[in-house]
Coordinates of C-alpha atoms and ligand atoms in Angstrom, one line a residue:
X1 CA 4.4 -87.9 81.4
X2 CA 0.7 -87.4 81.1
X3 CA -0.9 -88.7 77.9
X4 CA -2.3 -85.8 76.0
X5 CA -5.6 -86.2 74.0
X6 CA -5.1 -86.1 70.3
X7 CA -8.2 -84.1 69.7
X8 CA -9.8 -81.0 71.2
X9 CA -13.5 -80.9 72.3
X10 CA -15.2 -77.5 72.3
X11 CA -17.3 -78.2 75.4
X12 CA -14.4 -79.5 77.5
X13 CA -12.2 -76.6 76.3
X14 CA -14.8 -74.0 77.2
X15 CA -15.4 -75.6 80.6
X16 CA -11.7 -75.3 81.4
X17 CA -11.6 -71.7 80.2
X18 CA -14.6 -70.7 82.2
X19 CA -13.2 -72.4 85.3
X20 CA -9.9 -70.5 84.9
X21 CA -11.7 -67.2 84.2
X22 CA -14.9 -67.2 86.2
X23 CA -17.5 -64.5 85.6
X24 CA -15.8 -63.1 82.5
X25 CA -18.8 -63.6 80.3
X26 CA -17.7 -61.3 77.4
X27 CA -14.3 -63.1 77.3
X28 CA -16.1 -66.5 77.3
X29 CA -18.3 -65.3 74.4
X30 CA -15.4 -64.1 72.3
X31 CA -13.3 -67.2 72.9
X32 CA -16.2 -69.6 72.2
X33 CA -16.8 -67.9 68.8
X34 CA -13.2 -68.4 67.7
X35 CA -12.8 -71.8 69.3
X36 CA -15.9 -73.1 67.4
X37 CA -14.3 -72.1 64.1
X38 CA -10.7 -73.2 64.8
X39 CA -11.1 -76.5 66.8
X40 CA -12.1 -78.6 63.7
X41 CA -9.0 -77.2 61.9
X42 CA -6.8 -77.8 64.9
X43 CA -8.0 -81.4 65.1
X44 CA -6.9 -81.9 61.5
X45 CA -3.5 -80.4 62.3
X46 CA -2.3 -82.1 65.5
X47 CA 0.8 -80.0 65.8
X48 CA -1.4 -77.2 67.3
X49 CA -2.8 -79.6 69.9
X50 CA 0.7 -81.0 70.8
X51 CA 1.9 -77.4 71.4
X52 CA -1.2 -76.4 73.3
X53 CA -1.6 -73.4 70.9
X54 CA -5.3 -72.6 71.7
X55 CA -4.7 -72.9 75.4
X56 CA -1.7 -70.5 75.1
X57 CA -3.6 -68.1 72.8
X58 CA -6.4 -67.7 75.3
X59 CA -4.1 -66.8 78.2
X60 CA -2.9 -63.2 78.0
X61 CA 0.9 -62.7 78.1
X62 CA 0.3 -60.4 81.1
X63 CA -2.4 -58.4 82.7
X64 CA -1.5 -55.1 84.4
X65 CA -4.0 -53.5 86.9
X66 CA -3.2 -50.3 88.6
X67 CA -4.6 -47.5 90.7
X68 CA -5.2 -44.1 89.1
X69 CA -5.4 -41.2 91.5
X70 CA -6.3 -37.7 90.4
X71 CA -7.9 -34.5 91.8
X72 CA -11.2 -33.1 90.5
X73 CA -12.0 -29.4 90.1
X74 CA -13.4 -29.2 93.6
X75 CA -10.1 -30.5 95.1
X76 CA -11.5 -34.0 95.9
X77 CA -9.2 -36.9 95.4
X78 CA -10.7 -39.5 93.0
X79 CA -9.6 -43.1 92.4
X80 CA -10.1 -45.2 89.3
X81 CA -8.8 -48.6 88.2
X82 CA -6.5 -48.7 85.2
X83 CA -5.7 -51.8 83.1
X84 CA -3.5 -52.9 80.2
X85 CA -3.9 -56.5 79.0
X86 CA -0.9 -57.4 76.9
X87 CA -2.4 -60.3 75.1
X88 CA -0.1 -61.7 72.5
X89 CA 3.1 -60.4 70.8
X90 CA 3.9 -63.4 68.6
X91 CA 3.8 -61.3 65.4
X92 CA 4.6 -57.8 66.6
X93 CA 4.5 -55.3 69.5
X94 CA 1.2 -55.4 71.5
X95 CA -1.3 -53.1 69.8
X96 CA -4.8 -52.2 70.7
X97 CA -6.9 -49.3 72.1
X98 CA -7.6 -47.8 75.4
X99 CA -11.3 -47.5 76.6
X100 CA -12.5 -45.0 79.2
X101 CA -16.0 -46.0 80.2
X102 CA -17.7 -46.8 83.6
X103 CA -18.4 -50.4 82.3
X104 CA -14.7 -51.2 81.8
X105 CA -13.6 -54.4 83.6
X106 CA -11.2 -57.2 83.0
X107 CA -13.7 -59.4 81.1
X108 CA -14.4 -56.7 78.5
X109 CA -10.7 -55.9 78.1
X110 CA -9.8 -59.5 77.7
X111 CA -12.5 -60.1 75.1
X112 CA -11.3 -57.0 73.2
X113 CA -7.6 -58.0 73.5
X114 CA -8.3 -61.5 72.4
X115 CA -10.3 -60.3 69.4
X116 CA -7.4 -58.0 68.6
X117 CA -5.1 -60.9 68.1
X118 CA -7.0 -62.2 65.1
X119 CA -7.9 -58.7 63.8
X120 CA -4.3 -57.5 63.8
X121 CA -3.1 -60.7 62.2
X122 CA -5.6 -60.2 59.4
X123 CA -4.3 -56.7 58.6
X124 CA -1.1 -58.2 57.1
X125 CA 0.9 -55.8 59.3
X126 CA 3.3 -56.9 62.1
X127 CA 1.2 -56.2 65.1
X128 CA 0.5 -58.2 68.3
X129 CA -2.5 -57.6 70.4
X130 CA -3.5 -55.7 73.6
X131 CA -6.3 -53.6 75.1
X132 CA -6.5 -51.4 78.1
X133 CA -8.4 -48.5 79.7
X134 CA -10.1 -47.5 82.9
X135 CA -13.5 -47.3 84.6
X136 CA -13.4 -43.5 84.1
X137 CA -16.2 -41.6 82.5
X138 CA -14.8 -38.6 80.5
X139 CA -18.3 -37.5 79.6
X140 CA -19.2 -35.9 83.0
X141 CA -15.8 -34.2 83.5
X142 CA -14.3 -30.8 82.7
X143 CA -11.4 -30.5 80.2
X144 CA -9.0 -30.0 83.1
X145 CA -10.3 -33.1 84.9
X146 CA -9.9 -35.2 81.8
X147 CA -6.3 -33.9 81.4
X148 CA -5.4 -34.7 85.0
X149 CA -6.9 -38.1 84.7
X150 CA -5.0 -38.9 81.5
X151 CA -1.8 -37.7 83.0
X152 CA -2.2 -39.8 86.1
X153 CA -3.2 -42.8 84.0
X154 CA -0.1 -42.4 81.7
X155 CA 2.2 -42.0 84.7
X156 CA 1.7 -45.7 85.5
X157 CA 1.0 -47.0 81.9
X158 CA 4.3 -45.4 80.6
X159 CA 6.2 -48.1 82.6
X160 CA 4.7 -50.8 80.4
X161 CA 4.5 -49.4 76.8
X162 CA 6.9 -48.2 74.1
X163 CA 7.2 -48.2 70.3
X164 CA 8.8 -51.6 70.3
X165 CA 6.8 -53.1 73.2
X166 CA 3.2 -51.9 73.3
X167 CA 1.5 -49.2 71.3
X168 CA -2.0 -48.2 72.6
X169 CA -4.5 -46.2 70.6
X170 CA -8.0 -44.8 71.3
X171 CA -11.4 -46.6 71.7
X172 CA -14.7 -45.6 73.3
X173 CA -14.1 -42.5 75.5
X174 CA -10.6 -42.0 74.2
X175 CA -10.4 -39.7 71.2
X176 CA -7.8 -37.3 69.9
X177 CA -8.1 -35.1 73.0
X178 CA -7.3 -37.9 75.4
X179 CA -4.6 -39.3 73.2
X180 CA -3.0 -35.9 73.1
X181 CA -3.0 -35.5 76.9
X182 CA -1.5 -39.0 77.3
X183 CA 1.1 -38.6 74.6
X184 CA 2.2 -35.3 76.1
X185 CA 2.7 -36.9 79.4
X186 CA 4.5 -39.9 77.9
X187 CA 6.9 -37.7 76.1
X188 CA 7.6 -35.7 79.2
X189 CA 8.2 -38.7 81.4
X190 CA 10.5 -40.5 78.9
X191 CA 12.2 -37.4 77.6
X192 CA 12.0 -38.8 74.1
X193 CA 9.7 -38.4 71.1
X194 CA 8.7 -41.9 69.8
X195 CA 5.5 -43.3 68.3
X196 CA 4.4 -45.0 71.6
X197 CA 0.7 -44.1 71.0
X198 CA -1.3 -43.9 67.8
X199 CA -4.3 -41.8 66.9
X200 CA -2.1 -38.7 67.6
X201 CA -2.9 -35.3 66.1
X202 CA -1.4 -34.5 62.7
X203 CA 0.9 -31.9 64.2
X204 CA 2.8 -34.4 66.3
X205 CA 3.1 -37.7 64.4
X206 CA -0.5 -38.6 63.7
X207 CA -1.6 -40.1 60.4
X208 CA -4.0 -38.8 57.9
X209 CA -7.1 -41.1 57.4
X210 CA -6.7 -42.6 61.0
X211 CA -9.9 -41.0 62.3
X212 CA -11.8 -42.1 59.2
X213 CA -10.2 -45.6 58.9
X214 CA -12.4 -47.9 61.0
X215 CA -15.6 -46.5 59.6
X216 CA -14.3 -46.3 56.0
X217 CA -12.9 -49.8 56.3
X218 CA -16.2 -51.2 57.5
X219 CA -18.0 -49.7 54.5
X220 CA -15.2 -51.0 52.2
X221 CA -15.6 -54.5 53.7
X222 CA -19.4 -54.4 52.9
X223 CA -18.5 -53.2 49.4
X224 CA -16.2 -56.2 48.9
X225 CA -18.7 -58.7 50.2
X226 CA -21.4 -57.3 47.8
X227 CA -18.9 -57.2 44.9
X228 CA -18.1 -60.9 45.4
X229 CA -21.8 -61.5 44.8
X230 CA -22.0 -59.2 41.8
X231 CA -23.8 -56.5 43.7
X232 CA -23.0 -52.9 44.9
X233 CA -23.9 -50.5 47.7
X234 CA -25.6 -48.2 45.2
X235 CA -29.1 -47.4 46.3
X236 CA -29.1 -49.7 49.3
X237 CA -31.0 -48.6 52.4
X238 CA -28.6 -48.6 55.4
X239 CA -28.9 -48.5 59.2
X240 CA -25.9 -47.3 61.2
X241 CA -25.9 -47.5 65.0
X242 CA -23.8 -45.2 67.1
X243 CA -22.8 -41.7 66.1
X244 CA -19.3 -41.6 67.4
X245 CA -16.0 -42.0 65.5
X246 CA -16.7 -45.3 63.8
X247 CA -20.3 -44.6 62.9
X248 CA -19.6 -41.1 61.5
X249 CA -17.1 -42.3 59.0
X250 CA -18.9 -45.5 58.1
X251 CA -21.9 -43.3 57.3
X252 CA -19.7 -41.0 55.2
X253 CA -18.2 -43.7 53.1
X254 CA -21.5 -45.5 52.7
X255 CA -23.0 -42.3 51.3
X256 CA -19.9 -41.8 49.0
X257 CA -20.4 -45.4 47.7
X258 CA -24.1 -44.6 46.9
X259 CA -25.8 -46.1 49.9
X260 CA -28.7 -44.3 51.7
X261 CA -28.2 -44.0 55.5
X262 CA -31.7 -43.6 57.1
X263 CA -30.8 -44.0 60.8
X264 CA -28.1 -43.3 63.3
X265 CA -28.2 -43.7 67.1
X266 CA -26.6 -42.8 70.4
X267 CA -27.0 -43.8 74.1
X268 CA -30.3 -41.8 74.2
X269 CA -32.1 -43.4 71.1
X270 CA -32.1 -43.2 67.3
X271 CA -33.0 -40.8 64.6
X272 CA -34.9 -41.9 61.6
X273 CA -34.5 -39.8 58.4
X274 CA -36.3 -41.5 55.6
X275 CA -34.8 -39.1 53.0
X276 CA -31.3 -40.3 53.9
X277 CA -28.4 -38.3 55.3
X278 CA -26.3 -36.2 53.0
X279 CA -22.9 -34.7 53.6
X280 CA -24.4 -31.6 55.2
X281 CA -26.6 -33.5 57.6
X282 CA -23.7 -35.8 58.5
X283 CA -21.5 -32.8 59.1
X284 CA -24.1 -31.5 61.6
X285 CA -23.9 -34.9 63.4
X286 CA -20.1 -34.9 63.5
X287 CA -20.1 -31.4 64.9
X288 CA -22.8 -32.3 67.4
X289 CA -20.9 -35.3 68.6
X290 CA -17.5 -33.5 68.9
X291 CA -17.0 -32.4 72.5
X292 CA -19.0 -31.4 74.3
X293 CA -21.1 -34.2 73.0
X294 CA -24.7 -33.3 72.0
X295 CA -27.7 -35.6 71.7
X296 CA -29.1 -36.9 68.4
X297 CA -32.5 -35.5 69.3
X298 CA -31.0 -32.1 68.5
X299 CA -30.4 -33.3 65.0
X300 CA -34.0 -34.5 64.8
X301 CA -35.3 -31.1 65.8
X302 CA -33.1 -29.3 63.3
X303 CA -33.9 -31.5 60.3
X304 CA -37.6 -32.3 61.3
X305 CA -37.3 -36.0 61.5
X306 CA -38.4 -38.5 64.1
X307 CA -36.4 -39.3 67.2
X308 CA -37.1 -42.7 68.9
X309 CA -36.1 -42.4 72.5
X310 CA -34.2 -45.3 74.2
X311 CA -34.6 -47.5 71.1
X312 CA -32.1 -49.0 68.6
X313 CA -32.6 -48.7 64.9
X314 CA -32.9 -52.5 64.1
X315 CA -36.7 -52.5 63.6
X316 CA -36.5 -50.3 60.5
X317 CA -36.8 -51.8 57.0
X318 CA -33.4 -51.8 55.4
X319 CA -31.0 -53.7 53.1
X320 CA -27.9 -53.4 55.1
X321 CA -26.9 -52.9 58.8
X322 CA -23.7 -51.4 60.2
X323 CA -23.6 -51.8 64.0
X324 CA -21.0 -49.2 65.1
X325 CA -21.8 -48.4 68.8
X326 CA -20.8 -51.2 71.3
X327 CA -20.7 -54.9 72.1
X328 CA -23.9 -57.0 72.1
X329 CA -26.1 -54.3 70.7
X330 CA -27.9 -56.7 68.4
X331 CA -29.7 -59.5 70.1
X332 CA -31.6 -62.5 68.7
X333 CA -34.9 -60.6 68.4
X334 CA -33.2 -57.7 66.6
X335 CA -31.5 -60.1 64.3
X336 CA -34.8 -61.8 63.4
X337 CA -36.4 -58.5 62.8
X338 CA -33.6 -57.4 60.5
X339 CA -33.9 -60.6 58.5
X340 CA -37.7 -60.4 58.4
X341 CA -37.4 -56.8 57.0
X342 CA -35.2 -57.9 54.1
X343 CA -31.7 -57.2 55.4
X344 CA -29.1 -58.9 53.2
X345 CA -25.8 -57.9 54.9
X346 CA -24.2 -56.9 58.2
X347 CA -20.8 -55.3 58.5
X348 CA -19.7 -55.0 62.1
X349 CA -18.0 -51.6 62.9
X350 CA -18.1 -52.1 66.7
X351 CA -16.4 -54.9 68.4
X352 CA -18.7 -58.0 68.9
X353 CA -21.9 -56.0 68.4
X354 CA -24.0 -59.1 67.8
X355 CA -24.8 -61.6 70.5
X356 CA -24.0 -65.3 69.9
X357 CA -27.7 -66.0 69.2
X358 CA -27.9 -63.0 66.8
X359 CA -24.8 -64.3 64.9
X360 CA -26.6 -67.7 64.6
X361 CA -29.7 -66.0 63.1
X362 CA -27.5 -64.3 60.5
X363 CA -25.6 -67.4 59.6
X364 CA -28.8 -69.6 59.3
X365 CA -30.3 -66.9 57.1
X366 CA -27.1 -67.1 55.0
X367 CA -26.9 -63.4 54.6
X368 CA -23.6 -61.6 54.2
X369 CA -22.1 -61.3 57.7
X370 CA -18.8 -59.4 58.1
X371 CA -17.6 -60.1 61.6
X372 CA -15.9 -57.2 63.5
X373 CA -12.4 -58.7 63.5
X374 CA -12.4 -58.4 59.7
X375 CA -14.8 -55.6 59.1
X376 CA -13.5 -53.1 61.6
X377 CA -9.8 -53.9 61.1
X378 CA -9.2 -50.7 59.1
X379 CA -8.6 -48.7 62.2
X380 CA -5.8 -50.7 63.6
X381 CA -4.4 -51.1 60.1
X382 CA -4.0 -47.4 59.7
X383 CA -2.6 -47.3 63.2
X384 CA 0.0 -49.7 62.0
X385 CA 0.7 -47.3 59.1
X386 CA 1.0 -44.5 61.6
X387 CA 3.7 -46.6 63.4
X388 CA 5.5 -47.1 60.1
X389 CA 5.4 -43.4 59.3
X390 CA 6.7 -42.5 62.8
X391 CA 9.6 -45.0 62.4
X392 CA 10.7 -43.7 59.0
X393 CA 9.9 -40.1 60.1
X394 CA 7.7 -39.4 57.1
X395 CA 4.0 -38.5 56.6
X396 CA 2.3 -40.1 53.7
X397 CA -0.4 -38.3 51.6
X398 CA -4.1 -38.8 52.1
X399 CA -4.6 -40.5 48.8
X400 CA -1.8 -42.9 49.3
X401 CA -3.1 -43.9 52.8
X402 CA -6.7 -44.3 51.6
X403 CA -5.4 -46.5 48.8
X404 CA -3.4 -48.6 51.3
X405 CA -6.5 -48.9 53.6
X406 CA -8.6 -50.1 50.7
X407 CA -6.0 -52.7 49.6
X408 CA -5.8 -53.9 53.2
X409 CA -9.6 -54.3 53.4
X410 CA -9.5 -56.2 50.1
X411 CA -6.8 -58.4 51.4
X412 CA -8.7 -59.2 54.6
X413 CA -11.7 -60.0 52.4
X414 CA -9.6 -62.3 50.3
X415 CA -8.2 -64.1 53.4
X416 CA -11.8 -64.7 54.6
X417 CA -12.6 -66.3 51.2
X418 CA -9.4 -68.4 51.3
X419 CA -10.3 -69.9 54.7
X420 CA -14.1 -69.5 54.7
X421 CA -15.3 -70.9 51.3
X422 CA -18.2 -73.3 51.7
X423 CA -20.2 -75.2 49.0
X424 CA -22.3 -72.3 47.9
X425 CA -21.3 -69.3 50.1
X426 CA -18.5 -67.7 52.0
X427 CA -18.5 -68.2 55.8
X428 CA -16.8 -64.9 56.7
X429 CA -16.8 -65.6 60.4
X430 CA -15.0 -68.9 60.0
X431 CA -12.7 -67.4 57.3
X432 CA -11.6 -64.5 59.6
X433 CA -11.1 -66.7 62.6
X434 CA -9.0 -69.3 60.7
X435 CA -6.9 -66.8 58.7
X436 CA -6.2 -64.8 61.8
X437 CA -5.4 -67.9 63.8
X438 CA -3.0 -69.6 61.4
X439 CA -0.5 -66.8 61.2
X440 CA -0.2 -66.2 64.9
X441 CA -0.3 -70.0 65.7
X442 CA 2.6 -70.7 63.2
X443 CA 4.7 -67.9 64.8
X444 CA 4.1 -69.4 68.2
X445 CA 5.1 -72.8 66.9
X446 CA 8.3 -71.4 65.5
X447 CA 9.3 -69.9 68.9
X448 CA 9.1 -73.2 70.7
X449 CA 7.8 -73.3 74.3
X450 CA 7.9 -69.8 75.7
Ligands
LIG501 P1 -17.2 -43.5 70.4 O1 -17.1 -43.3 71.8 O2 -16.6 -42.4 69.5 O3 -18.7 -43.7 69.9 C1 -19.6 -44.6 70.4 C2 -21.0 -44.3 69.9 O4 -21.8 -45.4 70.3 C3 -21.6 -43.1 70.6 O5 -22.4 -42.4 69.6 C4 -22.3 -43.6 71.8 O6 -23.4 -42.7 72.1 C5 -22.8 -44.9 71.2 N1 -23.0 -45.9 72.2 C6 -22.1 -46.4 73.1 N2 -22.6 -47.3 74.0 C7 -23.9 -47.4 73.6 C8 -25.0 -48.2 74.0 N3 -24.9 -49.1 75.0 N4 -26.2 -48.1 73.4 C9 -26.4 -47.3 72.3 N5 -25.4 -46.5 71.9 C10 -24.2 -46.6 72.5 O7 -16.5 -44.9 70.1 P2 -16.0 -45.5 68.7 O8 -16.8 -45.0 67.6 O9 -14.5 -45.3 68.7 O10 -16.2 -47.0 69.0 C11 -17.4 -47.7 68.7 C12 -17.2 -49.2 68.7 O11 -16.2 -49.5 67.6 C13 -16.6 -49.9 69.9 O12 -17.1 -51.2 70.0 C14 -15.1 -49.9 69.6 O13 -14.4 -50.9 70.4 C15 -15.1 -50.2 68.2 N6 -13.9 -49.9 67.5 C16 -13.4 -48.7 67.4 C17 -12.3 -48.4 66.7 C18 -11.8 -47.0 66.5 O14 -10.9 -46.8 65.6 N7 -12.3 -46.0 67.2 C19 -11.5 -49.4 66.0 C20 -12.1 -50.7 66.1 C21 -13.3 -51.0 66.8 P3 -23.2 -41.3 72.8 O15 -22.8 -40.4 71.7 O16 -24.5 -41.0 73.5 O17 -22.0 -41.5 73.8

């Protein structure tokens, strides 16, 4: 038998991972961030080394790749690539969103699925991790084309999912319209009505608060971080990137908690409103961004404020930043600018929106940094509550769900403190990674070698 080393080394571990998964840069980035936090802990607890827990955690249970063929409005046959990465089901059925975007590839879905393992563990709910999607762009398509694509996609995906096996949800490019088309097809193919997808409309098994949950949770997480330092959101100047599902409801809750949102963005640039958004202006943005999607420059024209084409909002002076658009949208230079301009806190609504170098800048500056796996876990948490409601065939009230969401975000914050307390501050990144890791790792230990 080969002698196994009794300690893990981050560089050697990453070299092996990169060799096994060449060219998957986003996946490497996500793993390195977690491994940096958990390897010192693993080295103090050799049972995790003996059972190769980190090696097993970084290898998806399975990866399904399939052809999706559909017909466009002109009668042309179109082909896309569909994916489902079933990452880890140690603590519950695979759970994670579907993304439809031209940039979708295996690296991005593996990074998202891997992150989901820790995020879902933090929610306190019994959910494993997965992620999927296709390199399909719903933006340029007619309603009928989107429907035909979703149905073709589900024809294959339906073979691999189910309420006890794998429960996908939405993500970028997959909103309630796409979920509805896919759920309809699933129901038809299986001839049964089960909660195999979340993010459904209220009429057929959806949950109240689901569409608000990720954004609300992201604002609540910031509220908790500030509260722990004896501070509040009241009067704080806030930057929100994106203007999609997460950004809209992060902005709404920030405003409700007393913050002043002076910027939002989209793929064409950002809008700067020094007076701050109110409910009416935000409603305009939500309407504008509900299909067919408008551009934020229309908001700037309507409310006579400045639109900065092809720019992100990170150069503005603000107290708090909420990146809610996409991965790696804050780089090192942006991070330095935010700090220079007096930013004291980041709550990540998008998945991995800060590059590795940007995260380093935030940590060195010792500002409050709520990493995505903790700060945006509210969405999947309410998805978990949607699964529960489907199982018991009940629909909970809005107030009850919002209260549960708030409690879950508080519990995630507390877990970050439990595992991330340092001499004079909380290391939220380390806390989230470790708290998420321990639960899944212990479940894997209990199962033995499988
Ligand atoms: P949406 O598609 O609803 O919105 C995305 C927003 O970000 C849009 O306004 C889009 O602009 C903008 N955007 C996308 N890419 C870029 C880019 N490269 N540069 C600038 N702006 C960009 O997605 P969601 O709000 O659902 O998701 C946003 C992020 O949050 C993703 O990282 C997702 O994985 C994460 N997330 C989402 C959850 C959810 O419940 N929806 C749960 C947890 C995480 P435009 O309007 O021009 O398209």
